[in-house]
Coordinates of C-alpha atoms in Angstrom, one line a residue:
Chain A
G1 CA -67.2 -43.4 -19.5
D2 CA -69.9 -44.3 -17.1
S3 CA -68.7 -47.1 -14.8
V4 CA -69.7 -49.6 -12.0
T5 CA -67.0 -50.4 -9.4
Q6 CA -67.4 -53.2 -7.2
M7 CA -65.2 -54.4 -4.3
E8 CA -62.8 -57.3 -5.3
G9 CA -63.4 -60.7 -4.1
P10 CA -63.2 -63.4 -3.4
V11 CA -64.9 -62.7 -0.2
T12 CA -65.1 -65.7 2.1
L13 CA -67.5 -65.7 5.2
S14 CA -68.8 -67.9 7.8
E15 CA -72.2 -69.1 8.0
E16 CA -74.6 -66.8 9.7
A17 CA -71.9 -63.9 9.3
F18 CA -72.8 -60.1 8.0
L19 CA -72.4 -59.3 4.6
T20 CA -71.6 -56.2 2.7
I21 CA -70.4 -55.9 -1.1
N22 CA -69.6 -52.5 -1.6
C23 CA -70.7 -50.8 -5.1
T24 CA -70.1 -47.2 -6.3
Y25 CA -71.1 -45.8 -9.7
T26 CA -70.2 -43.0 -12.1
A27 CA -73.5 -41.1 -14.0
T28 CA -74.4 -37.9 -14.9
G29 CA -78.2 -38.4 -13.6
Y30 CA -79.7 -40.9 -11.7
P31 CA -80.0 -44.3 -13.2
S32 CA -81.7 -47.4 -11.8
L33 CA -79.2 -49.7 -9.8
F34 CA -79.3 -53.2 -9.6
W35 CA -77.9 -56.6 -7.9
Y36 CA -77.9 -59.7 -10.0
V37 CA -76.6 -62.9 -8.8
Q38 CA -74.9 -65.8 -10.6
Y39 CA -75.0 -69.1 -9.0
P40 CA -72.5 -71.6 -10.6
G41 CA -73.0 -72.8 -14.1
E42 CA -76.1 -70.5 -14.2
G43 CA -77.0 -67.3 -15.9
L44 CA -77.6 -64.1 -14.1
Q45 CA -80.8 -63.4 -11.9
L46 CA -82.0 -60.1 -10.7
L47 CA -81.7 -60.2 -6.9
L48 CA -83.0 -56.5 -6.1
K49 CA -83.4 -52.9 -7.9
A50 CA -83.9 -49.5 -6.9
T51 CA -85.0 -46.9 -9.3
K52 CA -84.6 -43.6 -7.6
A53 CA -82.6 -42.1 -4.8
D54 CA -83.3 -43.4 -1.0
D55 CA -85.2 -46.3 -2.3
K56 CA -84.0 -49.6 -0.8
G57 CA -84.5 -52.7 -2.8
S58 CA -84.6 -56.2 -0.8
N59 CA -85.1 -59.8 -1.7
K60 CA -84.3 -63.0 0.0
G61 CA -83.0 -61.1 3.2
F62 CA -80.5 -58.9 0.8
E63 CA -80.8 -55.2 1.0
A64 CA -79.4 -52.1 -0.8
T65 CA -80.1 -48.6 -0.5
Y66 CA -79.6 -46.1 -3.3
R67 CA -77.3 -43.3 -2.1
K68 CA -77.0 -40.5 -4.3
E69 CA -74.8 -38.3 -2.2
T70 CA -72.3 -41.2 -2.0
T71 CA -73.0 -42.5 -5.4
S72 CA -73.1 -46.0 -3.8
F73 CA -75.3 -49.0 -4.0
H74 CA -73.9 -51.5 -1.3
L75 CA -75.4 -54.8 -0.8
E76 CA -76.2 -56.2 2.6
K77 CA -77.3 -59.3 4.2
G78 CA -77.6 -59.9 8.0
S79 CA -76.8 -63.8 8.2
V80 CA -75.4 -65.1 5.3
Q81 CA -75.9 -69.0 4.4
V82 CA -74.1 -71.5 2.5
S83 CA -76.6 -71.4 -0.4
D84 CA -75.6 -67.6 -0.7
S85 CA -72.5 -68.8 -2.4
A86 CA -72.2 -67.2 -5.7
V87 CA -71.2 -64.5 -7.8
Y88 CA -72.6 -60.9 -7.3
F89 CA -72.7 -57.9 -10.1
C90 CA -73.8 -54.5 -9.4
A91 CA -75.2 -53.0 -12.1
R92 CA -76.6 -49.4 -13.2
E93 CA -79.1 -48.3 -15.9
G94 CA -77.2 -47.6 -19.2
N95 CA -77.5 -44.5 -21.7
Y96 CA -80.2 -44.5 -24.0
G97 CA -78.6 -46.0 -27.1
G98 CA -75.2 -46.2 -25.6
S99 CA -72.5 -48.6 -26.8
Q100 CA -72.2 -49.7 -23.2
G101 CA -75.8 -51.3 -23.4
N102 CA -78.8 -50.8 -21.1
L103 CA -77.0 -52.4 -18.1
I104 CA -73.3 -51.5 -17.0
F105 CA -72.1 -54.0 -15.2
G106 CA -69.2 -54.2 -12.3
K107 CA -66.5 -57.1 -12.6
G108 CA -68.6 -59.0 -9.8
T109 CA -67.6 -60.4 -6.4
K110 CA -67.2 -63.9 -5.7
L111 CA -68.8 -65.1 -2.4
S112 CA -68.1 -68.3 -0.8
V113 CA -70.2 -69.2 2.3
K114 CA -68.6 -71.9 4.7
P115 CA -70.6 -73.8 7.1
Chain B
K1 CA -94.3 -68.5 -17.5
A2 CA -91.3 -70.0 -19.1
G3 CA -88.1 -68.2 -18.8
V4 CA -85.3 -67.0 -21.4
T5 CA -84.3 -70.0 -23.2
Q6 CA -80.6 -70.0 -25.1
T7 CA -79.5 -73.0 -27.2
P8 CA -77.3 -74.7 -27.4
R9 CA -76.2 -74.6 -24.1
Y10 CA -72.5 -76.1 -25.0
L11 CA -70.5 -75.6 -28.0
I12 CA -67.2 -76.4 -29.1
K13 CA -65.8 -75.1 -32.5
T14 CA -62.1 -74.6 -34.0
R15 CA -60.6 -71.4 -35.1
G16 CA -62.1 -69.8 -38.3
Q17 CA -65.6 -71.6 -38.2
Q18 CA -68.8 -69.6 -37.8
V19 CA -71.4 -70.2 -35.1
T20 CA -75.1 -69.1 -34.3
L21 CA -76.5 -69.0 -31.0
S22 CA -80.4 -68.7 -30.6
C23 CA -82.3 -67.1 -27.8
S24 CA -86.1 -66.9 -27.0
P25 CA -87.5 -64.5 -24.7
I26 CA -89.9 -64.5 -22.2
S27 CA -93.3 -64.3 -23.9
G28 CA -94.5 -60.6 -24.4
H29 CA -90.8 -59.2 -24.4
R30 CA -89.7 -57.5 -27.3
S31 CA -86.3 -56.4 -26.3
V32 CA -83.1 -58.9 -26.3
S33 CA -79.8 -57.9 -25.4
W34 CA -76.9 -60.1 -25.8
Y35 CA -73.6 -59.8 -23.3
Q36 CA -70.3 -61.8 -23.5
Q37 CA -69.0 -63.0 -20.3
T38 CA -65.2 -63.7 -19.7
P39 CA -63.4 -64.0 -16.5
G40 CA -60.8 -61.0 -17.8
Q41 CA -63.5 -58.7 -19.1
G42 CA -66.4 -59.6 -16.9
L43 CA -69.7 -58.7 -18.6
Q44 CA -69.8 -56.6 -21.8
F45 CA -72.7 -55.4 -23.9
L46 CA -72.7 -57.1 -27.4
F47 CA -76.1 -55.5 -29.0
E48 CA -79.6 -55.1 -28.3
Y49 CA -82.9 -55.9 -30.3
F50 CA -86.3 -54.2 -29.9
S51 CA -89.0 -55.2 -32.5
E52 CA -86.6 -56.4 -35.0
T53 CA -84.5 -53.6 -35.2
Q54 CA -80.9 -53.1 -33.8
R55 CA -81.1 -50.6 -31.1
N56 CA -77.5 -50.2 -30.1
K57 CA -74.4 -52.2 -30.4
G58 CA -71.3 -52.6 -27.9
N59 CA -67.5 -52.1 -29.2
F60 CA -67.3 -55.7 -30.8
P61 CA -65.9 -56.2 -34.0
G62 CA -67.9 -56.9 -37.0
R63 CA -67.5 -60.5 -36.8
F64 CA -70.3 -60.3 -34.2
S65 CA -73.4 -59.7 -35.7
G66 CA -77.2 -60.6 -34.6
R67 CA -81.0 -60.6 -35.8
Q68 CA -84.1 -60.6 -34.2
F69 CA -87.2 -62.2 -35.9
S70 CA -91.0 -61.1 -35.9
N71 CA -91.6 -63.5 -33.0
S72 CA -88.9 -61.6 -30.7
R73 CA -86.8 -64.6 -30.8
S74 CA -83.0 -63.3 -31.6
E75 CA -79.6 -65.1 -33.2
M76 CA -76.3 -64.1 -32.7
N77 CA -73.5 -65.1 -35.3
V78 CA -70.0 -65.1 -34.8
S79 CA -67.9 -65.6 -37.9
T80 CA -64.3 -66.7 -38.4
L81 CA -63.8 -67.7 -34.9
E82 CA -60.8 -66.8 -32.6
L83 CA -59.6 -68.5 -29.4
G84 CA -60.5 -65.2 -27.7
D85 CA -64.0 -65.7 -28.6
S86 CA -64.3 -68.5 -25.8
A87 CA -66.8 -67.2 -23.3
L88 CA -70.1 -67.5 -22.0
Y89 CA -72.8 -65.7 -24.1
L90 CA -75.9 -64.5 -22.5
C91 CA -79.0 -63.0 -23.6
A92 CA -81.5 -61.1 -21.9
S93 CA -85.2 -59.8 -22.4
S94 CA -87.5 -57.1 -21.3
R95 CA -90.9 -55.7 -22.1
G96 CA -89.4 -52.7 -23.7
P97 CA -86.3 -51.3 -24.7
G98 CA -84.0 -49.2 -22.2
G99 CA -82.4 -49.8 -18.9
T100 CA -85.4 -49.4 -16.4
D101 CA -87.4 -52.4 -17.8
T102 CA -86.1 -55.4 -15.8
Q103 CA -83.8 -57.6 -17.9
Y104 CA -84.1 -61.4 -17.3
F105 CA -81.3 -63.6 -18.5
G106 CA -81.1 -66.9 -19.9
P107 CA -78.8 -69.4 -18.7
G108 CA -76.1 -68.9 -21.2
T109 CA -74.2 -70.6 -24.1
R110 CA -70.9 -71.8 -23.3
L111 CA -68.7 -71.3 -26.5
T112 CA -65.2 -72.9 -26.6
V113 CA -62.8 -72.2 -29.5
L114 CA -60.3 -74.7 -29.9

């Protein structure tokens, strides 16, 4: 079935390092794509989204570009901070009425940023 | 504007019991979806309600059920609890049905089954 695959963690970086978290998806069409972030002990927060090919979503220094040629939506940040430590989930829009729901999530990537 | 609220935040039950979790969506949102999050399986879709109707359902046994009220608040119920039901249960609301509308998540209810 349709799926989302993201790089396995955990990812450990030093403060101010460059971050990339890879995400690829399978789909028959062009679903909307999302990145959600989950801080310890909290629910998910929408970080950014892109609704069509070549769109770039951005928020809080994070960016991701919808690449239909490579079916990818990699998350990047130029300089991470300790406060970015969290679990990051890539997700795609689900199929209408499908059993996977409106959002199909990847497994999540845990990021730890050390001072 | 208040966010999605879920009650209770933490719950401890024993095997065989049943439990009801509640979710209040953002004002004006008519769609509520429920997800189960576990370390092993990640985020799995349970069901979605829109305007008091179940719109779609994930691959969970019939012990998992839900409903939505006329004010869009939603409840989910799990009967005959099993140890494997221990998880974080998240609800998300959106204005309309479908995946294009942004979903906003609540903080979750942490259920522990002993």
